[in-house]
Amino acid sequence: MEHFDDALARKLEAFERLGDLEMEKLRELQSKRVQIAGGNEIGYQAASARGAYILRRGWACSYKRLRDGSRQIIDIHIPGDFLGVRSLLLRSSNYSFITLTDVEVAKVTVEALREMFQTAPKLAVAFLWAASRDEALVVEHLVSVGRRGALERTAHFLLELGARLHLIGCGTGDSYECPISQAVLSDTLGMTTIHLNRVLRQLREIGLVVFREGMVKFPDIQRAAEFTGFELGYLDHSRRS
Amino acid sequence: MEHFDDALARKLEAFERLGDLEMEKLRELQSKRVQIAGGNEIGYQAASARGAYILRRGWACSYKRLRDGSRQIIDIHIPGDFLGVRSLLLRSSNYSFITLTDVEVAKVTVEALREMFQTAPKLAVAFLWAASRDEALVVEHLVSVGRRGALERTAHFLLELGARLHLIGCGTGDSYECPISQAVLSDTLGMTTIHLNRVLRQLREIGLVVFREGMVKFPDIQRAAEFTGFELGYLDHSRRS
DNA sequence: CGAAGCGTTGAGTATAATCAATTCTGGTGG
DNA sequence: CCACCAGAATTGATTATACTCAACGCTTCG
């Protein structure tokens, strides 16, 4: 029953049922584990030893810092997420990863990936699906930042995050632990910390979202989804491609 | 010398030198060509017959429309770009494609792709590189919309577009034909048409970018790059992975 | 000629950023 | 135990940025 401490397995199972072979390969792939404390760069040792990581425990984020010191967070990463697949092929990955909490990651080499692709094609397809989904998340994020107002955008993001967490077995569906600061969230949503703070207060007052003491709660998740126009289509939860 | 009317070949060559085999496969892959007039949806016939396209001539864009009628353009597509690779695996591609000019596309089936991956692995790697690059473009776009001011954002996007065009042999390096309306550009950059119009006027007055009559010109491209903090790292022009 | 699409401009408003402080918390060391 | 500190959250006042509403000029096209 390795399933239930392995967020990645859970996530991939949402796409395709995995047999013993796949579970075994998945475990193998995640054998080189590393613990990293919160607030540290991931994988920035030698540019040559570039590789991908699987986030097993804790939260991280990918971001880009601009000349003026501001930063845009591309995506918040939760257990079961890949980090750095893009940079495997693209020489100049122009952004970085930092841990938001203490984490455990598994380092994945290109060779291990290649091996996995050949011996467990079913798993390979599931991986590609996950990669597509991650890209769809970025696209949705772009849409949010470009065209949604601050209230809508904030609530939408927190809903999406809740859905992602639920998929890997975290949270209750209308609430979850959320160990990130307002500064991190504001850099994700493309606004000032101060402004986000006011937005969060409004959302609390309206009774749509309560973000407090490391917890996110939706008093009326139906109404919140309606308010933000949240559809989980692009998360693609249902089985079958 | 098929090279020089094939934007895709040019683009991939920037990553890896292609031999006769690869050129042949590339031609094969693009044999099913279709002409589409400007302002039309691409590939929205039957959801079942989903597939990818290679844009051979003309411009298009991918976008998502929101409930309130507004839209966010994810990316502007120029010759040599793929359309719809994401949606091959992800059942619910939540966005659409529309042509901005008359175009010629080549329809690519999953089978043809698979065949190409097996018989021309060099080409396969180049394809994956291109896909990674496209994703990096979206990421950069997100950063722009989230953290750059309107002036900077607009100039940055036009510079990037120029670099992409130059790679496939269009434009002179500091000017290019740009057949898109201000409405399209503003939906790309996440602002109002009206506001974009004023921004463009300012950019013209400062002498950074001139966007006029379907042409984009940079009177002093060095200064423009400096102003916007433009780096072409993520476009990854140089040969070698 | 009128209609439609695109670009342009002005005036007023809304939204979000900036500057400046204050509170609250958990940790640290005396 | 308390004083102190740093980080995070919060509030107010002011300014800047971008949106809305309303028009008008220009071109193209039927």
Coordinates of C-alpha atoms (C1' of nucleotides) in Angstrom, one line a residue:
Chain A
M1 CA 0.0 0.0 0.0
E2 CA 2.8 2.3 -0.9
H3 CA 0.1 4.2 -2.8
F4 CA -0.9 6.4 0.1
D5 CA 2.4 7.9 1.1
D6 CA 3.3 8.6 -2.5
A7 CA 1.7 11.7 -3.9
L8 CA 3.0 11.1 -7.4
A9 CA 1.4 7.7 -7.6
R10 CA -1.9 9.1 -6.5
K11 CA -1.7 11.9 -9.0
L12 CA -0.8 9.6 -11.9
E13 CA -3.5 7.1 -10.9
A14 CA -6.0 9.9 -11.5
F15 CA -5.0 9.5 -15.1
E16 CA -4.3 5.9 -15.6
R17 CA -4.5 2.8 -13.3
L18 CA -1.0 1.7 -12.4
G19 CA -0.1 -2.0 -12.0
D20 CA 2.6 -3.6 -9.9
L21 CA 5.3 -3.0 -12.6
E22 CA 4.5 0.7 -12.7
M23 CA 4.5 1.0 -9.0
E24 CA 7.8 -0.7 -8.8
K25 CA 9.3 1.5 -11.4
L26 CA 7.9 4.6 -9.7
R27 CA 9.5 3.6 -6.4
E28 CA 12.8 2.9 -8.2
L29 CA 12.7 6.3 -9.8
Q30 CA 12.3 8.0 -6.4
S31 CA 15.1 6.2 -4.6
K32 CA 17.6 9.0 -4.5
R33 CA 16.0 11.1 -1.9
V34 CA 17.3 14.4 -0.4
Q35 CA 16.0 16.5 2.5
I36 CA 16.1 20.3 2.1
A37 CA 15.2 22.9 4.7
G38 CA 12.7 25.7 3.9
G39 CA 13.9 28.7 2.0
N40 CA 16.6 27.0 -0.1
E41 CA 17.3 26.9 -3.7
I42 CA 16.8 23.5 -5.3
G43 CA 19.3 22.2 -7.8
Y44 CA 21.5 25.2 -8.3
Q45 CA 24.8 23.5 -7.6
A46 CA 26.5 23.0 -10.9
A47 CA 24.7 24.1 -14.1
S48 CA 26.2 21.0 -15.7
A49 CA 24.6 18.5 -13.3
R50 CA 21.2 19.7 -14.2
G51 CA 18.4 17.3 -13.6
A52 CA 14.8 17.0 -12.6
Y53 CA 13.3 16.4 -9.2
I54 CA 10.2 14.9 -7.9
L55 CA 8.8 16.7 -4.9
R56 CA 7.8 14.1 -2.3
R57 CA 7.0 16.1 0.8
G58 CA 6.6 19.8 1.5
W59 CA 6.0 22.8 -0.8
A60 CA 8.3 24.7 -3.2
C61 CA 7.9 27.2 -6.0
S62 CA 9.4 28.1 -9.3
Y63 CA 10.0 31.8 -10.0
K64 CA 11.8 34.4 -12.0
R65 CA 13.4 37.4 -10.5
L66 CA 13.5 40.7 -12.5
R67 CA 16.2 43.3 -12.5
D68 CA 14.3 45.6 -10.2
G69 CA 14.2 42.9 -7.5
S70 CA 10.6 42.0 -7.9
R71 CA 9.8 38.4 -8.7
Q72 CA 7.0 36.5 -10.4
I73 CA 6.3 33.1 -9.0
I74 CA 5.4 30.8 -11.9
D75 CA 3.9 28.0 -10.0
I76 CA 3.5 26.7 -6.4
H77 CA 4.6 23.1 -6.2
I78 CA 3.1 20.5 -3.9
P79 CA 4.0 16.8 -3.3
G80 CA 3.9 14.8 -6.5
D81 CA 5.0 17.6 -8.7
F82 CA 8.0 17.5 -11.0
L83 CA 10.6 20.3 -10.8
G84 CA 12.8 21.2 -13.7
V85 CA 11.6 19.0 -16.6
R86 CA 11.7 21.9 -18.9
S87 CA 15.3 22.6 -18.1
L88 CA 16.3 19.1 -19.1
L89 CA 16.2 20.1 -22.8
L90 CA 16.3 23.8 -22.7
R91 CA 19.9 24.8 -21.9
S92 CA 19.0 28.1 -20.3
S93 CA 16.3 27.5 -17.9
N94 CA 15.6 31.1 -17.0
Y95 CA 14.1 30.5 -13.7
S96 CA 14.8 29.0 -10.3
F97 CA 13.2 26.8 -7.6
I98 CA 13.1 27.5 -3.9
T99 CA 11.6 25.5 -1.1
L100 CA 8.8 27.1 0.8
T101 CA 8.8 24.5 3.6
D102 CA 11.1 21.7 4.6
V103 CA 10.9 19.2 1.7
E104 CA 12.0 15.8 0.5
V105 CA 12.8 15.6 -3.1
A106 CA 14.0 12.7 -5.3
K107 CA 16.6 13.4 -7.9
V108 CA 15.8 12.0 -11.3
T109 CA 18.5 11.6 -13.9
V110 CA 17.9 11.7 -17.6
E111 CA 19.1 8.1 -17.8
A112 CA 16.6 6.9 -15.2
L113 CA 13.9 8.6 -17.1
R114 CA 14.9 7.1 -20.4
E115 CA 15.0 3.7 -18.8
M116 CA 11.6 4.2 -17.3
F117 CA 10.2 5.3 -20.7
Q118 CA 11.4 2.1 -22.3
T119 CA 10.4 -0.5 -19.6
A120 CA 7.1 1.0 -18.5
P121 CA 5.5 2.8 -21.4
K122 CA 2.2 3.1 -19.6
L123 CA 4.0 5.1 -17.0
A124 CA 5.7 7.2 -19.6
V125 CA 2.4 8.3 -21.1
A126 CA 1.2 9.2 -17.6
F127 CA 4.3 11.3 -17.1
L128 CA 3.7 13.1 -20.3
W129 CA 0.1 13.7 -19.3
A130 CA 1.3 15.2 -16.0
A131 CA 3.7 17.4 -17.9
S132 CA 0.9 18.7 -20.1
R133 CA -1.2 19.3 -17.1
D134 CA 1.5 21.4 -15.5
E135 CA 1.8 23.4 -18.6
A136 CA -2.0 23.9 -18.6
L137 CA -1.6 25.2 -15.1
V138 CA 0.8 27.9 -16.2
V139 CA -1.5 28.8 -19.1
E140 CA -4.4 29.2 -16.7
H141 CA -2.2 31.3 -14.4
L142 CA -1.4 33.6 -17.3
V143 CA -5.0 34.0 -18.1
S144 CA -5.7 34.8 -14.4
V145 CA -3.0 37.4 -14.1
G146 CA -3.8 39.0 -17.5
R147 CA -7.6 39.1 -17.3
R148 CA -9.1 38.5 -13.9
G149 CA -9.5 41.2 -11.2
A150 CA -7.6 40.8 -7.9
L151 CA -10.6 39.3 -6.0
E152 CA -11.5 36.8 -8.6
R153 CA -7.9 36.0 -9.3
T154 CA -7.0 35.3 -5.7
A155 CA -10.0 33.1 -5.0
H156 CA -9.5 31.3 -8.2
F157 CA -6.0 30.4 -7.4
L158 CA -6.8 29.2 -4.0
L159 CA -9.6 27.0 -5.4
E160 CA -7.3 25.5 -7.9
L161 CA -4.7 24.8 -5.3
G162 CA -7.3 23.1 -3.2
A163 CA -8.3 20.9 -6.1
R164 CA -4.7 19.9 -6.8
L165 CA -4.1 19.1 -3.1
H166 CA -7.3 17.1 -2.9
L167 CA -6.1 15.0 -5.8
I168 CA -3.1 13.9 -3.9
G169 CA -5.1 13.2 -0.8
C170 CA -4.5 16.5 1.2
G171 CA -7.2 18.6 2.6
T172 CA -10.9 18.0 3.0
G173 CA -12.2 19.4 -0.3
D174 CA -13.3 22.7 1.2
S175 CA -10.3 23.4 3.3
Y176 CA -6.6 22.7 3.4
E177 CA -3.3 23.6 5.1
C178 CA -1.5 26.3 3.3
P179 CA 1.9 27.0 4.7
I180 CA 2.8 30.0 2.5
S181 CA 3.1 33.7 3.5
Q182 CA 1.1 36.5 2.0
A183 CA 4.3 37.7 0.4
V184 CA 4.7 34.4 -1.6
L185 CA 1.0 34.5 -2.6
S186 CA 1.2 38.0 -3.8
D187 CA 4.3 37.3 -5.9
T188 CA 2.3 34.4 -7.4
L189 CA -0.7 36.5 -8.2
G190 CA 1.2 39.5 -9.5
M191 CA 0.2 42.1 -6.9
T192 CA 1.6 43.8 -3.9
T193 CA 1.6 42.1 -0.5
I194 CA -0.3 45.1 0.9
H195 CA -2.9 44.8 -1.8
L196 CA -3.3 41.1 -1.4
N197 CA -3.8 41.6 2.3
R198 CA -6.8 43.8 1.6
V199 CA -8.1 41.5 -1.0
L200 CA -7.9 38.6 1.5
R201 CA -9.8 40.6 4.0
Q202 CA -12.5 41.4 1.5
L203 CA -12.8 37.7 0.5
R204 CA -13.1 36.8 4.2
E205 CA -15.8 39.5 4.8
I206 CA -17.8 38.3 1.7
G207 CA -17.5 34.8 3.1
L208 CA -15.9 33.4 0.0
V209 CA -12.4 32.4 1.2
V210 CA -10.8 32.5 4.6
F211 CA -7.0 32.5 4.5
R212 CA -5.8 32.5 8.1
E213 CA -3.1 30.9 10.3
G214 CA -1.9 28.6 7.6
M215 CA -5.3 27.4 6.6
V216 CA -7.5 28.0 3.7
K217 CA -11.3 27.5 4.1
F218 CA -14.2 27.9 1.8
P219 CA -17.3 28.5 3.8
D220 CA -19.4 27.9 0.6
I221 CA -17.2 26.4 -2.0
Q222 CA -20.0 26.2 -4.5
R223 CA -20.5 30.0 -4.3
A224 CA -16.7 30.5 -4.5
A225 CA -16.5 28.4 -7.7
E226 CA -19.4 30.3 -9.2
F227 CA -17.9 33.7 -8.3
T228 CA -14.5 32.9 -9.9
G229 CA -15.7 30.9 -12.8
F230 CA -13.6 28.0 -11.7
E231 CA -13.8 24.9 -13.8
L232 CA -11.5 22.0 -13.1
G233 CA -11.5 20.9 -16.7
Y234 CA -7.9 21.7 -17.2
L235 CA -6.9 19.7 -14.2
D236 CA -8.4 16.8 -16.0
H237 CA -9.2 14.6 -13.0
S238 CA -11.2 12.0 -14.7
R239 CA -9.7 8.7 -15.7
R240 CA -9.0 7.9 -19.4
S241 CA -7.2 10.0 -21.9
Chain B
M1 CA 17.2 24.0 -50.9
E2 CA 13.8 23.3 -49.4
H3 CA 15.3 24.8 -46.3
F4 CA 14.4 28.3 -47.1
D5 CA 10.7 28.1 -47.6
D6 CA 10.3 25.9 -44.5
A7 CA 10.2 28.0 -41.3
L8 CA 10.1 24.9 -39.2
A9 CA 13.3 23.5 -40.6
R10 CA 15.0 26.8 -40.0
K11 CA 13.9 26.9 -36.5
L12 CA 14.9 23.4 -35.7
E13 CA 18.3 23.9 -37.4
A14 CA 19.0 26.6 -34.8
F15 CA 19.0 23.8 -32.3
E16 CA 20.5 20.9 -34.2
R17 CA 21.9 20.5 -37.7
L18 CA 19.5 18.4 -39.8
G19 CA 20.7 15.9 -42.4
D20 CA 18.9 14.6 -45.5
L21 CA 17.0 12.0 -43.6
E22 CA 15.6 14.6 -41.2
M23 CA 14.7 17.0 -44.0
E24 CA 12.9 14.2 -45.8
K25 CA 10.9 13.2 -42.7
L26 CA 10.1 16.8 -42.0
R27 CA 8.7 17.3 -45.5
E28 CA 6.7 14.1 -45.1
L29 CA 5.3 15.3 -41.9
Q30 CA 4.0 18.4 -43.5
S31 CA 2.4 16.9 -46.5
K32 CA -1.2 17.2 -45.5
R33 CA -1.6 21.0 -46.1
V34 CA -4.6 23.1 -45.6
Q35 CA -5.3 26.7 -46.4
I36 CA -7.4 28.8 -44.0
A37 CA -8.5 32.4 -44.3
G38 CA -7.9 35.0 -41.6
G39 CA -10.2 35.1 -38.6
N40 CA -11.1 31.4 -38.4
E41 CA -10.9 28.8 -35.7
I42 CA -8.3 26.1 -36.3
G43 CA -9.1 22.5 -35.5
Y44 CA -12.4 22.9 -33.8
Q45 CA -14.4 20.5 -36.0
A46 CA -14.8 17.3 -33.9
A47 CA -13.4 17.1 -30.5
S48 CA -12.5 13.5 -31.3
A49 CA -10.4 14.3 -34.4
R50 CA -8.1 16.3 -32.3
G51 CA -4.6 16.7 -33.6
A52 CA -1.7 19.0 -33.9
Y53 CA -0.8 21.4 -36.6
I54 CA 2.3 23.0 -38.0
L55 CA 1.9 26.6 -39.0
R56 CA 3.6 27.0 -42.4
R57 CA 2.6 30.4 -43.5
G58 CA 0.7 33.3 -41.9
W59 CA 0.0 34.2 -38.3
A60 CA -2.4 32.7 -35.7
C61 CA -2.9 32.8 -31.9
S62 CA -4.0 30.6 -29.0
Y63 CA -6.3 32.2 -26.5
K64 CA -8.8 31.6 -23.8
R65 CA -12.1 33.5 -23.5
L66 CA -13.6 34.2 -20.1
R67 CA -17.2 34.4 -19.0
D68 CA -17.3 38.2 -19.2
G69 CA -16.4 38.1 -22.9
S70 CA -12.8 39.2 -22.4
R71 CA -10.0 37.1 -23.7
Q72 CA -6.4 36.5 -23.0
I73 CA -4.1 35.5 -25.8
I74 CA -1.6 32.9 -24.7
D75 CA 0.7 33.2 -27.6
I76 CA 1.0 34.6 -31.0
H77 CA 2.1 32.0 -33.5
I78 CA 4.3 32.5 -36.5
P79 CA 5.4 30.2 -39.3
G80 CA 7.3 27.1 -37.9
D81 CA 5.2 27.0 -34.7
F82 CA 3.2 24.0 -33.5
L83 CA -0.4 24.4 -32.6
G84 CA -2.1 22.1 -30.2
V85 CA 0.6 19.7 -29.0
R86 CA -0.6 20.1 -25.5
S87 CA -4.1 19.0 -26.4
L88 CA -2.8 15.8 -27.8
L89 CA -2.6 14.3 -24.4
L90 CA -4.7 16.5 -22.2
R91 CA -8.3 15.7 -23.0
S92 CA -9.7 19.1 -22.2
S93 CA -7.6 21.6 -23.9
N94 CA -9.2 24.7 -22.5
Y95 CA -8.2 27.1 -25.1
S96 CA -8.6 27.7 -28.8
F97 CA -6.7 28.8 -31.9
I98 CA -7.7 31.4 -34.4
T99 CA -6.0 32.6 -37.5
L100 CA -4.9 36.2 -37.6
T101 CA -4.1 36.2 -41.3
D102 CA -4.6 33.8 -44.2
V103 CA -2.5 30.8 -43.3
E104 CA -1.3 27.4 -44.5
V105 CA -1.1 24.7 -41.9
A106 CA -0.1 21.1 -42.0
K107 CA -2.1 18.6 -40.1
V108 CA -0.1 16.2 -38.0
T109 CA -1.5 13.0 -36.6
V110 CA -0.4 11.2 -33.6
E111 CA 0.6 8.3 -35.7
A112 CA 2.8 10.4 -38.0
L113 CA 4.5 11.9 -35.0
R114 CA 5.1 8.5 -33.4
E115 CA 6.5 7.2 -36.7
M116 CA 8.8 10.2 -36.9
F117 CA 10.0 9.7 -33.3
Q118 CA 11.1 6.2 -34.1
T119 CA 12.7 6.7 -37.5
A120 CA 14.4 10.1 -36.9
P121 CA 15.3 10.4 -33.2
K122 CA 17.5 13.4 -33.9
L123 CA 14.4 15.1 -35.2
A124 CA 12.4 13.9 -32.2
V125 CA 14.8 15.6 -29.8
A126 CA 14.6 18.8 -31.8
F127 CA 10.9 18.7 -31.6
L128 CA 11.0 18.3 -27.8
W129 CA 13.4 21.2 -27.6
A130 CA 11.0 23.3 -29.6
A131 CA 8.1 22.3 -27.3
S132 CA 10.2 23.3 -24.3
R133 CA 11.0 26.6 -25.9
D134 CA 7.3 27.3 -26.5
E135 CA 6.6 26.6 -22.9
A136 CA 9.4 28.9 -21.9
L137 CA 7.7 31.6 -24.0
V138 CA 4.5 31.2 -22.1
V139 CA 6.4 31.4 -18.8
E140 CA 8.1 34.6 -19.9
H141 CA 4.8 35.9 -20.9
L142 CA 3.4 35.2 -17.5
V143 CA 6.3 37.1 -15.9
S144 CA 5.7 40.0 -18.2
V145 CA 2.0 40.3 -17.5
G146 CA 2.5 39.8 -13.8
R147 CA 5.5 42.0 -13.0
R148 CA 6.3 44.4 -15.8
G149 CA 4.7 47.8 -16.4
A150 CA 2.8 48.5 -19.5
L151 CA 5.6 50.3 -21.4
E152 CA 8.2 47.7 -20.5
R153 CA 5.9 44.8 -21.2
T154 CA 4.8 46.0 -24.6
A155 CA 8.3 46.8 -25.8
H156 CA 9.6 43.5 -24.4
F157 CA 7.0 41.5 -26.2
L158 CA 7.6 43.2 -29.5
L159 CA 11.4 42.6 -29.1
E160 CA 10.8 38.9 -28.4
L161 CA 8.5 38.6 -31.4
G162 CA 11.2 40.2 -33.5
A163 CA 13.8 37.7 -32.3
R164 CA 11.5 34.8 -33.1
L165 CA 10.8 36.1 -36.5
H166 CA 14.4 36.7 -37.2
L167 CA 15.2 33.1 -36.3
I168 CA 12.9 31.9 -39.1
G169 CA 14.3 34.4 -41.6
C170 CA 11.7 37.1 -41.4
G171 CA 12.5 40.8 -40.7
T172 CA 15.7 42.6 -40.7
G173 CA 16.6 42.3 -37.1
D174 CA 15.5 45.7 -36.1
S175 CA 12.2 45.8 -38.0
Y176 CA 9.6 43.4 -39.2
E177 CA 6.1 43.1 -40.7
C178 CA 3.5 42.7 -38.0
P179 CA 0.0 42.1 -39.3
I180 CA -1.9 42.2 -36.1
S181 CA -4.4 44.8 -34.8
Q182 CA -4.0 46.7 -31.6
A183 CA -6.9 44.8 -30.2
V184 CA -5.1 41.5 -30.7
L185 CA -1.9 42.9 -29.2
S186 CA -3.8 44.3 -26.2
D187 CA -5.5 41.0 -25.5
T188 CA -2.0 39.5 -25.6
L189 CA -0.5 41.9 -23.2
G190 CA -3.4 41.9 -20.8
M191 CA -4.5 45.5 -21.2
T192 CA -7.2 47.6 -22.8
T193 CA -7.0 48.5 -26.5
I194 CA -7.2 52.1 -25.5
H195 CA -4.5 51.9 -23.0
L196 CA -2.2 50.0 -25.4
N197 CA -2.8 52.7 -27.9
R198 CA -1.5 55.3 -25.6
V199 CA 1.4 53.1 -24.6
L200 CA 2.4 52.7 -28.2
R201 CA 2.3 56.4 -28.7
Q202 CA 4.6 56.9 -25.8
L203 CA 7.0 54.2 -27.0
R204 CA 7.0 56.0 -30.4
E205 CA 7.6 59.4 -28.8
I206 CA 10.5 58.0 -26.6
G207 CA 11.9 56.5 -29.8
L208 CA 12.0 53.0 -28.5
V209 CA 9.5 51.2 -30.7
V210 CA 7.4 52.3 -33.7
F211 CA 4.3 50.2 -34.3
R212 CA 2.6 51.6 -37.4
E213 CA 1.0 50.4 -40.6
G214 CA 1.7 46.8 -40.0
M215 CA 5.4 47.4 -39.3
V216 CA 7.4 47.3 -36.1
K217 CA 10.6 49.2 -36.1
F218 CA 13.2 49.7 -33.4
P219 CA 15.1 53.0 -34.0
D220 CA 17.7 51.9 -31.4
I221 CA 17.2 48.3 -30.7
Q222 CA 20.1 48.2 -28.2
R223 CA 18.4 50.9 -26.1
A224 CA 15.1 49.1 -26.4
A225 CA 16.7 45.8 -25.1
E226 CA 18.3 47.7 -22.3
F227 CA 15.1 49.5 -21.4
T228 CA 13.0 46.3 -21.2
G229 CA 15.7 44.0 -19.8
F230 CA 15.3 41.8 -22.7
E231 CA 17.5 38.7 -22.8
L232 CA 17.2 36.1 -25.5
G233 CA 18.4 33.4 -23.2
Y234 CA 15.1 31.6 -23.1
L235 CA 14.9 31.6 -26.8
D236 CA 18.0 29.6 -26.8
H237 CA 19.3 30.4 -30.3
S238 CA 22.7 28.9 -30.1
R239 CA 23.4 25.4 -31.4
R240 CA 24.1 22.6 -29.0
S241 CA 21.9 21.3 -26.2
Chain C
dC1 C1' -23.4 56.8 -49.6
dG2 C1' -23.6 54.2 -45.2
dA3 C1' -21.7 50.7 -42.4
dA4 C1' -18.0 48.4 -40.1
dG5 C1' -13.4 48.0 -38.4
dC6 C1' -9.5 50.2 -36.7
dG7 C1' -7.0 53.8 -34.6
dT8 C1' -7.1 57.9 -31.9
dT9 C1' -8.2 61.3 -28.2
dG10 C1' -10.5 63.3 -23.9
dA11 C1' -12.7 63.2 -19.3
dG12 C1' -13.7 60.8 -15.2
dT13 C1' -13.3 56.7 -12.3
dA14 C1' -11.6 52.5 -10.4
dT15 C1' -8.0 49.7 -9.2
dA16 C1' -3.6 48.8 -7.5
dA17 C1' 1.0 50.6 -6.1
dT18 C1' 3.8 53.4 -2.9
dC19 C1' 5.0 55.4 1.4
dA20 C1' 4.6 55.2 6.3
dA21 C1' 3.4 53.1 10.6
dT22 C1' 1.5 49.8 13.9
dT23 C1' 0.4 45.3 15.8
dC24 C1' 1.3 40.6 16.6
dT25 C1' 3.9 36.6 16.6
dG26 C1' 7.6 33.4 17.7
dG27 C1' 12.2 33.1 18.7
dT28 C1' 16.8 34.7 21.3
dG29 C1' 19.6 36.0 24.8
dG30 C1' 20.1 38.3 29.2
Chain D
dC1 C1' 10.7 35.9 33.2
dC2 C1' 11.3 39.8 30.4
dA3 C1' 13.5 42.7 26.8
dC4 C1' 14.5 42.6 22.3
dC5 C1' 14.3 41.4 17.6
dA6 C1' 12.8 39.8 13.0
dG7 C1' 9.3 38.5 10.1
dA8 C1' 4.5 38.6 9.0
dA9 C1' 0.1 40.7 8.9
dT10 C1' -2.5 44.8 9.1
dT11 C1' -4.1 49.7 8.5
dG12 C1' -4.2 54.6 6.7
dA13 C1' -3.1 58.2 3.4
dT14 C1' -1.6 59.4 -1.1
dT15 C1' -0.2 58.7 -5.8
dA16 C1' 0.1 56.3 -10.1
dT17 C1' -1.6 53.3 -13.3
dA18 C1' -5.0 51.4 -16.1
dC19 C1' -10.0 51.0 -17.1
dT20 C1' -14.7 52.9 -18.6
dC21 C1' -17.5 55.7 -21.2
dA22 C1' -18.0 58.7 -25.1
dA23 C1' -16.6 60.5 -29.3
dC24 C1' -14.5 61.3 -33.7
dG25 C1' -11.4 60.6 -37.9
dC26 C1' -9.9 57.4 -41.3
dT27 C1' -10.1 53.7 -44.4
dT28 C1' -12.3 49.9 -46.7
dC29 C1' -16.0 47.7 -48.7
dG30 C1' -20.5 46.7 -50.3

